[in-house]
Coordinates of C-alpha atoms in Angstrom, one line a residue:
M25 CA 0.0 0.0 0.0
T26 CA 1.4 3.4 -1.0
G27 CA 0.2 6.9 -1.3
P28 CA 0.6 10.2 0.7
K29 CA -1.6 9.1 3.6
H30 CA 0.4 5.9 4.0
D31 CA 3.7 7.7 3.7
I32 CA 2.7 10.3 6.2
E33 CA 1.5 7.8 8.8
K34 CA 4.6 5.7 8.4
L35 CA 6.8 8.8 9.0
R36 CA 4.7 9.8 12.1
D37 CA 5.1 6.3 13.5
K38 CA 8.9 6.5 12.9
I39 CA 9.2 9.9 14.6
R40 CA 7.1 8.8 17.6
S41 CA 9.3 5.7 18.0
H42 CA 12.4 7.8 17.9
D43 CA 10.9 10.3 20.4
Y44 CA 10.2 7.4 22.7
R45 CA 13.7 6.0 22.5
Y46 CA 15.2 9.4 23.0
Y47 CA 13.0 10.9 25.8
V48 CA 11.8 7.8 27.6
L49 CA 14.4 5.1 27.1
A50 CA 17.4 7.5 26.8
D51 CA 18.6 5.1 24.1
P52 CA 18.5 7.0 20.7
E53 CA 19.0 4.9 17.5
I54 CA 19.6 7.8 15.1
S55 CA 21.6 11.1 15.1
D56 CA 19.9 14.5 15.5
A57 CA 20.6 15.2 11.8
E58 CA 18.8 12.1 10.8
Y59 CA 15.9 12.9 13.1
D60 CA 15.6 16.4 11.6
Q61 CA 15.6 14.9 8.1
L62 CA 12.6 12.8 9.0
M63 CA 10.8 15.8 10.5
R64 CA 11.5 17.9 7.4
R65 CA 10.1 15.2 5.1
L66 CA 6.9 15.0 7.2
L67 CA 6.4 18.7 7.1
E68 CA 6.9 18.7 3.3
L69 CA 4.3 16.0 2.8
E70 CA 1.8 17.6 5.2
K71 CA 2.3 21.0 3.4
A72 CA 1.5 19.3 0.1
H73 CA -1.5 17.5 1.6
P74 CA -2.9 19.8 4.4
K75 CA -6.2 17.8 4.7
L76 CA -4.1 14.9 6.1
I77 CA -2.8 16.9 9.0
T78 CA -4.0 15.6 12.4
P79 CA -3.7 17.1 15.9
D80 CA -1.6 14.1 17.1
S81 CA 1.0 14.6 14.3
P82 CA 4.5 15.2 15.6
S83 CA 4.5 18.3 13.4
Q84 CA 1.8 19.9 15.5
R85 CA 4.0 20.3 18.6
V86 CA 3.7 24.1 18.3
S87 CA 0.3 25.5 17.5
G88 CA 0.0 28.7 15.5
F89 CA -2.0 30.9 17.9
V90 CA -1.2 33.1 20.9
T91 CA -3.6 33.0 23.8
N92 CA -4.6 35.9 26.1
N93 CA -5.6 33.8 29.0
F94 CA -5.8 30.2 30.2
K95 CA -9.3 28.7 30.5
P96 CA -10.2 27.0 33.7
V97 CA -10.3 23.2 33.7
R98 CA -12.3 21.3 36.4
H99 CA -10.4 18.2 37.5
R100 CA -12.5 15.0 37.5
I101 CA -10.8 13.9 40.7
P102 CA -9.1 16.6 42.9
M103 CA -5.3 16.9 42.6
L104 CA -4.5 16.7 46.2
S105 CA -1.2 17.7 47.9
L106 CA 0.9 15.2 50.0
D107 CA 1.5 15.2 53.7
N108 CA 5.2 15.6 54.5
A109 CA 7.6 13.6 56.7
Y110 CA 11.3 14.4 57.3
T111 CA 12.5 11.4 59.3
A112 CA 12.3 7.6 59.2
Q113 CA 10.3 7.8 62.4
E114 CA 7.6 10.0 60.9
L115 CA 7.4 7.6 57.9
Q116 CA 7.0 4.7 60.4
E117 CA 4.2 6.4 62.2
W118 CA 2.4 7.1 58.8
A119 CA 2.8 3.4 57.9
E120 CA 1.4 2.3 61.3
R121 CA -1.7 4.5 60.9
A122 CA -2.3 2.8 57.5
H123 CA -1.8 -0.7 59.0
K124 CA -4.4 -0.1 61.6
I125 CA -7.0 0.6 58.9
L126 CA -5.8 -2.2 56.5
G127 CA -5.6 -4.8 59.3
K128 CA -3.2 -7.7 59.0
T129 CA -2.4 -7.1 55.3
V130 CA 1.2 -6.0 54.8
P131 CA 1.4 -3.5 52.0
E132 CA 4.1 -3.2 49.3
Y133 CA 5.5 0.3 48.7
V134 CA 6.3 2.1 45.5
V135 CA 9.0 4.8 45.9
E136 CA 9.3 7.6 43.4
A137 CA 11.7 10.6 43.3
K138 CA 9.9 13.7 44.3
I139 CA 10.7 15.9 41.3
D140 CA 10.9 19.6 42.0
G141 CA 8.7 20.7 39.1
V142 CA 5.1 21.7 38.2
S143 CA 2.2 19.3 38.6
C144 CA 0.2 18.7 35.4
S145 CA -2.8 16.6 34.3
L146 CA -3.0 15.1 30.8
I147 CA -6.3 13.8 29.4
Y148 CA -6.2 11.2 26.5
E149 CA -9.4 10.2 24.7
N150 CA -9.0 7.1 22.6
G151 CA -5.3 7.5 22.8
I152 CA -5.1 11.2 21.7
L153 CA -4.0 14.0 24.0
V154 CA -7.0 16.4 24.2
T155 CA -6.4 18.5 27.3
A156 CA -3.6 19.4 29.6
A157 CA -4.1 21.4 32.8
T158 CA -2.2 22.7 35.7
R159 CA -3.0 21.6 39.3
G160 CA -4.4 25.1 40.2
D161 CA -6.1 24.9 43.6
G162 CA -6.5 21.1 43.3
E163 CA -10.1 21.4 42.2
T164 CA -9.7 23.6 39.1
G165 CA -6.6 24.2 37.0
E166 CA -5.7 26.1 33.9
D167 CA -5.8 24.8 30.3
I168 CA -2.2 24.7 29.0
T169 CA -2.7 22.2 26.3
A170 CA -1.0 24.2 23.5
N171 CA 2.1 24.6 25.7
I172 CA 2.2 21.0 26.9
K173 CA 2.1 19.8 23.3
T174 CA 5.6 21.4 22.7
I175 CA 7.2 19.0 25.3
R176 CA 8.5 16.0 23.3
A177 CA 8.6 13.8 26.3
I178 CA 4.8 13.9 26.3
P179 CA 3.2 11.7 23.6
L180 CA 0.5 13.3 21.6
K181 CA -0.7 9.8 20.8
L182 CA -0.3 6.8 23.0
L183 CA 2.0 4.1 21.7
T184 CA -0.6 1.4 21.4
K185 CA -3.0 0.1 18.8
D186 CA -5.7 -0.6 21.4
P187 CA -5.9 2.7 23.5
P188 CA -8.2 3.1 26.5
E189 CA -11.3 5.2 25.9
L190 CA -10.2 7.7 28.6
L191 CA -6.9 8.0 30.5
E192 CA -5.8 10.8 32.8
V193 CA -2.1 10.8 33.4
R194 CA -0.7 13.0 36.1
G195 CA 3.0 14.0 36.5
E196 CA 5.6 16.7 36.8
V197 CA 6.8 19.1 34.2
Y198 CA 10.4 19.9 35.0
M199 CA 13.7 21.4 33.7
G200 CA 16.9 19.5 34.1
K201 CA 19.9 21.0 36.0
H202 CA 22.1 21.2 32.9
D203 CA 19.3 22.8 30.8
F204 CA 18.6 25.3 33.5
S205 CA 22.2 26.3 33.9
S206 CA 22.4 27.1 30.2
L207 CA 19.0 29.0 30.1
Q208 CA 19.2 32.7 29.6
G209 CA 16.8 34.4 32.0
S210 CA 16.1 35.6 35.5
F211 CA 14.5 32.4 37.0
A212 CA 15.6 31.6 40.5
N213 CA 15.6 27.8 40.1
P214 CA 14.6 25.0 37.7
R215 CA 11.1 24.8 39.1
N216 CA 10.4 28.5 38.6
A217 CA 11.8 28.2 35.1
A218 CA 9.4 25.3 34.3
A219 CA 6.4 27.2 35.8
G220 CA 7.2 30.4 33.9
S221 CA 7.7 28.5 30.7
L222 CA 4.3 26.7 31.0
R223 CA 2.5 30.1 31.4
Q224 CA 3.8 31.6 28.2
K225 CA 1.0 33.0 26.1
D226 CA 2.9 32.0 22.9
P227 CA 3.5 28.2 22.7
Q228 CA 6.5 28.9 20.4
V229 CA 8.3 30.5 23.4
T230 CA 7.5 27.4 25.5
A231 CA 8.8 25.2 22.7
R232 CA 12.2 26.9 23.0
R233 CA 12.4 26.0 26.7
P234 CA 14.0 22.6 27.4
L235 CA 11.0 21.2 29.4
K236 CA 10.6 17.5 30.2
F237 CA 7.9 15.4 31.9
F238 CA 7.8 12.5 34.3
A239 CA 4.5 10.6 34.9
H240 CA 3.7 9.6 38.4
S241 CA 0.0 9.4 39.4
H242 CA -3.1 7.4 38.6
A243 CA -6.4 9.3 38.1
V244 CA -9.3 8.5 35.7
A245 CA -9.1 5.4 33.5
E246 CA -11.8 3.9 31.3
G247 CA -11.3 0.9 29.1
I248 CA -8.2 -0.2 31.0
E249 CA -7.7 -1.6 34.5
F250 CA -4.8 -1.9 37.0
K251 CA -4.5 -3.7 40.2
T252 CA -1.3 -2.0 41.5
H253 CA 0.4 1.4 41.1
W254 CA 3.5 -0.4 39.9
E255 CA 1.6 -2.1 37.1
Y256 CA 0.1 1.3 36.2
L257 CA 3.6 2.9 36.0
Q258 CA 5.0 0.1 33.8
T259 CA 1.9 0.5 31.5
L260 CA 2.6 4.2 31.2
K261 CA 6.1 3.5 30.1
N262 CA 4.9 1.2 27.4
L263 CA 2.4 3.9 26.3
G264 CA 5.2 6.4 25.8
F265 CA 5.8 8.2 29.1
A266 CA 9.1 8.8 30.8
L267 CA 9.6 7.7 34.4
P268 CA 12.4 8.5 36.8
E269 CA 15.1 5.9 36.8
T270 CA 15.0 6.0 40.6
N271 CA 11.5 4.4 40.9
R272 CA 11.5 1.3 43.0
L273 CA 9.1 -1.4 44.3
F274 CA 9.8 -2.6 47.9
K275 CA 8.3 -5.3 50.0
N276 CA 8.7 -3.6 53.3
L277 CA 9.3 -0.3 55.0
E278 CA 12.9 -1.2 56.0
E279 CA 13.8 -1.3 52.3
V280 CA 12.2 2.1 51.7
I281 CA 14.2 3.7 54.5
S282 CA 17.4 2.1 53.3
F283 CA 16.8 3.5 49.8
Y284 CA 15.9 6.9 51.2
H285 CA 19.4 7.2 52.8
L286 CA 21.1 5.8 49.8
L287 CA 19.6 8.3 47.4
E288 CA 20.2 11.2 49.7
A289 CA 24.0 10.7 49.2
K290 CA 23.5 10.5 45.4
R291 CA 20.8 13.0 44.7
Q292 CA 23.2 15.8 43.9
N293 CA 24.4 13.7 40.9
L294 CA 20.9 13.3 39.5
P295 CA 20.2 15.3 36.3
Y296 CA 17.1 16.9 37.9
E297 CA 16.3 18.5 41.2
I298 CA 14.5 16.4 43.8
D299 CA 13.6 17.3 47.4
G300 CA 12.8 13.9 48.6
L301 CA 10.9 10.7 47.8
V302 CA 7.2 9.9 47.4
V303 CA 6.2 6.7 49.1
K304 CA 2.9 5.1 48.0
I305 CA 1.1 1.9 49.0
N306 CA 1.2 -0.2 45.8
D307 CA -2.2 -2.0 45.9
L308 CA -4.9 0.2 44.4
R309 CA -7.6 -1.6 46.4
Q310 CA -5.8 -0.8 49.6
Q311 CA -5.5 2.8 48.4
K312 CA -9.2 3.0 48.0
I313 CA -9.8 1.6 51.5
L314 CA -7.4 4.2 53.0
G315 CA -9.1 7.1 51.1
T316 CA -8.1 10.7 51.6
T317 CA -8.4 13.6 53.9
A318 CA -9.7 16.9 52.6
K319 CA -6.2 17.8 51.4
S320 CA -4.1 14.6 51.1
P321 CA -4.3 10.9 50.3
R322 CA -3.7 8.6 53.3
W323 CA -2.0 6.1 51.1
A324 CA 0.9 8.3 50.0
L325 CA 3.5 10.4 51.8
A326 CA 6.3 12.8 50.7
L327 CA 9.4 11.8 52.6
K328 CA 11.5 15.0 52.3
Y329 CA 15.2 15.4 52.8
Q330 CA 16.5 17.6 55.5
A331 CA 16.7 21.3 54.9
Q332 CA 19.7 23.1 53.5
Q333 CA 21.3 26.0 55.4
A334 CA 23.2 29.2 54.8
T335 CA 24.3 32.3 56.8
S336 CA 23.4 35.9 56.0
R337 CA 23.0 39.3 57.7
V338 CA 19.7 40.9 58.7
K339 CA 19.7 44.3 57.0
N340 CA 16.3 45.4 58.2
V341 CA 12.9 44.2 59.5
V342 CA 9.7 45.3 57.9
F343 CA 6.1 44.5 58.9
S344 CA 3.4 43.0 56.7
V345 CA -0.3 43.1 57.5
G346 CA -2.5 40.0 57.0
R347 CA -6.2 39.7 56.1
T348 CA -7.3 39.7 59.8
G349 CA -4.9 42.5 60.8
T350 CA -2.1 40.3 62.1
I351 CA 1.2 42.0 61.8
T352 CA 4.1 39.7 60.7
P353 CA 7.7 40.8 61.0
V354 CA 9.8 40.0 57.9
A355 CA 13.6 40.0 57.8
E356 CA 15.3 41.6 54.8
L357 CA 18.5 39.7 54.3
E358 CA 21.7 40.1 52.3
P359 CA 21.1 37.8 49.3
V360 CA 22.5 34.4 49.8
A361 CA 22.3 31.1 47.8
C362 CA 20.5 28.3 49.7
G363 CA 19.0 25.1 48.3
G364 CA 19.2 26.1 44.7
V365 CA 17.6 29.6 45.2
T366 CA 18.8 33.0 46.2
I367 CA 17.2 34.1 49.5
S368 CA 16.8 37.8 50.3
S369 CA 14.0 37.7 52.9
S370 CA 12.6 35.4 55.6
T371 CA 9.5 35.5 57.8
L372 CA 10.1 35.9 61.5
H373 CA 6.6 34.6 62.3
N374 CA 5.9 36.8 65.3
F375 CA 7.5 39.0 68.0
D376 CA 7.8 36.2 70.5
E377 CA 10.0 34.3 67.9
I378 CA 12.2 37.4 67.7
K379 CA 12.4 37.5 71.5
R380 CA 13.2 33.7 71.6
L381 CA 16.0 34.2 69.0
E382 CA 17.2 37.4 70.7
L383 CA 17.4 38.7 67.2
K384 CA 18.5 42.3 66.3
V385 CA 18.8 44.2 63.0
G386 CA 22.4 43.8 61.9
D387 CA 22.8 40.2 63.3
T388 CA 24.4 37.4 61.3
V389 CA 21.9 34.5 61.2
L390 CA 21.7 30.9 60.2
I391 CA 18.8 30.4 57.8
E392 CA 17.2 27.2 56.8
R393 CA 15.0 26.2 53.8
A394 CA 13.1 23.2 55.2
G395 CA 11.4 21.1 52.7
E396 CA 12.5 23.4 49.9
V397 CA 9.9 26.0 51.0
I398 CA 9.8 29.4 52.7
P399 CA 13.2 30.0 54.6
H400 CA 13.3 30.8 58.3
V401 CA 15.9 32.0 60.8
V402 CA 17.2 29.1 62.9
K403 CA 19.5 31.0 65.2
V404 CA 21.6 34.1 65.7
I405 CA 25.4 33.8 65.4
T406 CA 26.2 36.0 68.4
S407 CA 30.0 35.6 68.1
K408 CA 29.8 37.9 65.0
R409 CA 28.1 40.8 66.7
T410 CA 29.9 44.2 66.6
G411 CA 27.8 46.1 69.1
K412 CA 26.1 48.2 66.4
E413 CA 23.0 45.9 66.2
K414 CA 19.6 47.4 66.9
P415 CA 16.7 45.9 68.8
I416 CA 13.4 45.0 66.9
L417 CA 10.3 46.4 68.6
P418 CA 6.6 45.8 67.7
P419 CA 5.1 48.7 65.8
R420 CA 2.7 51.0 67.8
E421 CA 0.9 52.0 64.6
C422 CA -0.1 49.9 61.5
P423 CA 2.6 50.3 58.8
I424 CA -0.2 50.5 56.2
C425 CA -2.9 52.7 57.6
D426 CA -1.3 54.2 60.8
G427 CA -4.2 52.6 62.8
K428 CA -3.9 51.4 66.4
V429 CA -2.0 48.2 67.0
V430 CA -2.8 46.0 70.0
R431 CA -1.7 42.7 71.4
E432 CA -4.6 40.2 71.8
K433 CA -3.6 38.8 75.2
E434 CA -0.4 38.4 77.1
D435 CA -0.5 34.7 76.5
L436 CA -0.8 35.1 72.7
V437 CA 1.8 36.2 70.2
A438 CA -0.2 38.3 67.7
Y439 CA 0.0 42.0 67.3
I440 CA -3.1 43.3 65.4
C441 CA -4.2 46.3 63.5
V442 CA -7.7 46.8 64.8
N443 CA -8.9 49.1 61.9
P444 CA -11.2 46.9 59.8
S445 CA -10.9 49.4 57.0
C446 CA -7.1 49.1 56.7
P447 CA -6.3 48.9 53.0
A448 CA -4.1 45.8 53.5
Q449 CA -7.0 44.0 55.2
I450 CA -9.5 45.3 52.8
K451 CA -7.9 43.6 49.7
R452 CA -7.3 40.3 51.4
G453 CA -10.6 40.6 53.2
L454 CA -12.6 41.2 50.0
L455 CA -11.1 38.1 48.4
H456 CA -12.0 36.1 51.4
F457 CA -15.5 37.7 51.6
G458 CA -16.3 36.7 48.0
S459 CA -14.7 33.2 48.2
R460 CA -16.7 30.1 47.4
D461 CA -17.2 28.9 51.0
A462 CA -18.1 32.5 52.1
M463 CA -20.4 34.7 50.0
D464 CA -19.5 32.8 46.8
I465 CA -19.3 35.9 44.5
E466 CA -18.0 34.5 41.3
G467 CA -15.7 36.9 39.4
L468 CA -14.4 38.7 42.5
G469 CA -10.7 37.9 41.9
D470 CA -7.3 39.4 42.7
V471 CA -7.1 41.7 39.8
L472 CA -10.6 43.1 40.3
V473 CA -10.2 43.6 44.0
E474 CA -6.9 45.4 43.4
Q475 CA -8.5 47.8 41.1
L476 CA -11.6 48.4 43.2
V477 CA -9.5 49.3 46.2
E478 CA -6.9 51.3 44.4
K479 CA -9.6 53.4 42.6
K480 CA -11.4 53.8 46.0
K481 CA -14.6 52.3 44.7
V482 CA -14.7 49.8 47.6
K483 CA -13.6 50.8 51.1
D484 CA -15.5 48.1 53.0
F485 CA -17.6 45.0 52.3
S486 CA -20.8 47.0 52.0
D487 CA -19.5 49.0 49.1
L488 CA -19.7 45.9 46.9
Y489 CA -23.4 46.2 47.0
H490 CA -23.3 49.8 45.9
L491 CA -21.4 49.0 42.7
K492 CA -23.1 49.9 39.4
K493 CA -22.4 48.8 35.9
E494 CA -20.7 52.1 35.0
D495 CA -18.3 51.6 38.0
L496 CA -17.1 48.4 36.5
L497 CA -16.9 49.4 32.8
V498 CA -14.1 51.9 33.6
L499 CA -12.0 49.0 35.0
D500 CA -9.5 47.0 32.9
L501 CA -10.9 44.1 30.9
F502 CA -14.5 44.8 31.8
A503 CA -17.3 44.8 29.2
D504 CA -21.1 44.7 29.5
K505 CA -21.5 41.0 29.9
K506 CA -18.7 40.6 32.5
A507 CA -20.0 43.5 34.5
E508 CA -23.6 42.1 34.4
N509 CA -22.4 38.7 35.6
L510 CA -20.5 40.2 38.5
L511 CA -23.4 42.4 39.6
S512 CA -25.7 39.4 39.4
A513 CA -23.3 37.3 41.6
I514 CA -23.2 40.1 44.1
A515 CA -27.0 40.4 44.2
Q516 CA -27.3 36.6 44.7
S517 CA -24.9 36.7 47.7
K518 CA -27.5 38.7 49.7
A519 CA -29.4 35.5 50.2
R520 CA -26.5 33.7 52.0
P521 CA -27.3 32.4 55.5
L522 CA -25.8 33.8 58.7
S523 CA -23.2 31.0 58.9
R524 CA -21.7 32.0 55.5
I525 CA -21.7 35.7 56.4
L526 CA -20.0 35.1 59.8
Y527 CA -17.2 33.2 58.0
A528 CA -17.0 35.9 55.3
L529 CA -16.5 38.7 57.8
G530 CA -13.1 37.2 58.7
I531 CA -13.5 37.1 62.5
R532 CA -10.3 35.8 64.1
H533 CA -10.5 32.1 65.0
V534 CA -13.9 31.7 63.3
G535 CA -13.6 29.2 60.4
E536 CA -16.4 27.5 58.5
K537 CA -17.2 25.0 61.2
M538 CA -17.2 27.6 64.0
A539 CA -19.4 29.9 61.9
R540 CA -21.9 27.1 61.6
V541 CA -21.8 26.4 65.3
L542 CA -22.4 30.1 66.1
A543 CA -25.2 30.5 63.5
K544 CA -27.0 27.4 64.7
H545 CA -26.9 28.5 68.4
F546 CA -27.7 32.2 68.0
Q547 CA -29.8 32.1 64.8
T548 CA -29.6 35.9 64.3
I549 CA -26.8 38.5 64.2
E550 CA -28.6 40.6 66.9
A551 CA -28.4 37.7 69.3
L552 CA -24.7 37.1 68.6
E553 CA -23.9 40.9 68.8
S554 CA -25.5 41.1 72.3
A555 CA -23.9 37.9 73.6
S556 CA -21.7 38.3 76.7
L557 CA -18.4 36.5 77.1
D558 CA -20.1 34.0 79.4
D559 CA -22.9 33.5 76.8
L560 CA -20.3 32.7 74.2
I561 CA -18.2 30.3 76.3
R562 CA -21.4 28.3 77.1
V563 CA -21.7 27.5 73.4
S564 CA -20.4 24.0 72.5
E565 CA -16.9 24.1 71.0
V566 CA -16.3 27.8 71.9
G567 CA -13.3 28.3 74.2
P568 CA -12.1 31.4 76.0
I569 CA -9.8 32.6 73.3
V570 CA -12.4 32.2 70.5
A571 CA -15.0 33.8 72.8
E572 CA -12.7 36.8 73.4
A573 CA -12.1 37.2 69.7
I574 CA -15.8 37.1 68.8
H575 CA -16.8 39.4 71.7
G576 CA -14.1 41.9 70.9
F577 CA -15.0 41.9 67.1
F578 CA -18.6 42.9 67.7
R579 CA -17.7 45.6 70.2
Q580 CA -15.8 47.6 67.6
A581 CA -17.6 50.7 66.4
Q582 CA -16.5 50.1 62.8
V583 CA -17.9 46.6 62.8
K584 CA -21.3 47.8 64.2
T585 CA -21.4 50.4 61.4
L586 CA -20.5 47.8 58.8
I587 CA -23.3 45.5 59.8
V588 CA -25.9 48.3 59.8
K589 CA -24.7 49.1 56.2
L590 CA -24.9 45.5 55.1
K591 CA -28.4 45.2 56.5
K592 CA -29.5 48.3 54.6
M593 CA -28.2 46.6 51.4
G594 CA -30.5 43.6 51.9
L595 CA -28.4 41.0 53.7
Q596 CA -30.6 39.0 56.1
F597 CA -28.1 37.8 58.8
M598 CA -30.4 34.9 59.7
E599 CA -29.8 31.1 59.8
P600 CA -32.7 29.0 58.5
R601 CA -34.0 26.5 61.0
K602 CA -33.4 23.1 59.6
Q603 CA -35.4 20.1 60.9
I604 CA -32.9 17.8 62.6
R605 CA -34.2 14.3 62.8
A606 CA -33.4 12.3 65.8
D607 CA -35.0 9.0 64.7
T608 CA -32.5 8.2 61.9
P609 CA -29.7 5.6 61.9
L610 CA -27.2 8.5 61.8
A611 CA -28.4 10.2 64.9
D612 CA -25.5 11.0 67.2
K613 CA -23.1 9.1 64.9
T614 CA -19.8 10.6 63.8
L615 CA -18.9 10.1 60.1
V616 CA -15.8 10.7 58.0
F617 CA -16.0 11.1 54.2
T618 CA -12.9 10.3 52.1
G619 CA -12.3 10.1 48.4
E620 CA -14.7 11.1 45.6
L621 CA -18.4 10.8 46.0
E622 CA -20.7 10.0 43.0
K623 CA -23.8 12.1 43.8
F624 CA -22.7 14.7 46.3
S625 CA -19.8 17.1 46.9
R626 CA -18.2 16.3 50.3
D627 CA -19.7 19.5 51.8
Q628 CA -23.2 18.5 50.6
A629 CA -22.8 15.0 52.0
E630 CA -21.7 16.4 55.4
E631 CA -24.6 18.8 55.5
K632 CA -27.0 15.9 54.8
V633 CA -25.5 14.0 57.7
R634 CA -26.0 17.0 60.0
E635 CA -29.7 17.2 58.9
L636 CA -30.1 13.6 59.8
G637 CA -28.8 14.2 63.3
G638 CA -25.3 13.0 62.8
K639 CA -21.9 14.7 63.2
T640 CA -18.9 14.9 60.8
S641 CA -15.2 14.9 61.2
S642 CA -12.2 15.5 58.9
S643 CA -10.2 12.5 60.1
V644 CA -10.7 9.0 61.5
S645 CA -10.4 8.7 65.3
P646 CA -11.6 6.5 68.1
K647 CA -14.8 8.6 68.1
T648 CA -15.6 7.7 64.4
D649 CA -18.6 5.5 64.1

């Protein structure tokens, strides 16, 4: 059989095979010049027969368009983060918790290198790559399909004649050490370089960056089955995906710990950055039994290597203001390399930590980057003091608004700006106020909040409800439809119950659960406002510190004014009375939900349990029924 279609398909198969040998097996059979010759011949044939061009052709690695934004992609199964351990003892404790749930069954463990890159989800339908998305917030990521297609280590078409109907492959986009060292740019480390490359609006820019991909996680699969994670990984390799050469399957935890120490000594020689190992229980049935918490799977753990350290000098200490007014001291450091990045600042957490360290401006300090994350000061090197160092004192006035700063209680460590209209709090507070679990105002994002506050269109939460279409049309990227959608979302938020409003107001120590407890007990905002400290402490789950925070919040004149203004705008500040049934099998039972539910979100399922007289918890304990 001959003809253009046959010739094109034959060339594509050859190129895919050579990509596989080069990027996955690291065992090329032809030279770069010979590979380029095959690609040029394919491009010539496709140019002569454009109707034969397909999205999975190796020639389509770079699309011809530039995007202005990245569309949201909802993950079928949440991309959860991993709990961390830093010692063999912590790993042992994790394994013992799993054993208690699994019973007498002794699990096998798969160990994978924890690549310092960017998590990504790849969706294949009938063997063809159709969507690639970032992790995002775990629930929703960004569509980066065009940029992902430029990475030759990622197959556009699975290497099989019998592909599954649907396969979601998760892994890490990364940049090797050598490639990073030769990259021209201002990226701090290979991970930042990979992240920046994936967010290029022009895929041709991404194509010029030496990005690679390692597959590591199982997600959705239809038309194909696996019994173990190790079987899944080997299948992925046969389908055309690269895997770290450090992946191992072990029969017991002792072998895992031995390998952890062995690789620690060798990891500097690896061609890519790793910050530890990922340990997973191999059996997928056991994984399902163990389930997940709200944030992490119980069947996997990141076993990190110990932090890297460096010394620097504290040039100055500045103060940042958080959403709830908490003032955090931040040390400005002389730039120093540590753990593959240049560090120029470090959080000091609070003023009690400064006192504990006996830290002064001008001190030489030992800093540590634990788990390859935010650096912190470990200790002061007092032997290097000159006598010119200056003490660090808590501010008496807010560094943002000059408002009054107070300390909550002598036994607590927080200094707080008590002005609820502080610009620093307003921006963060508005984002929290409009978040999904609070007032759920879709479209109230970072860029919009920044503009609303900077242009003085919103000075407190109530100003949101005064916004008009003409106020929004003068802002960047706002047109009629977008303005109408936002105003509609703001109007709909007026119907939220008291529990959601209490959470949205950002009261210290009042999270979603505490807001529900308060709303259920007091029913109206008036009853809560007038509650004494003793009234609050008598509420189940409210302790003295929480009671003090709530009582103090509602005693502020600015808060009283804000609530009056919100009432005038139509917010009801009432909690609907729900009929709690006491005659159900769930009455007084404590339930824990893990994993993915078919007909409910986890929040909906927990609410249903509460309606049926039961209780919910985020983790398994002796109290779990």
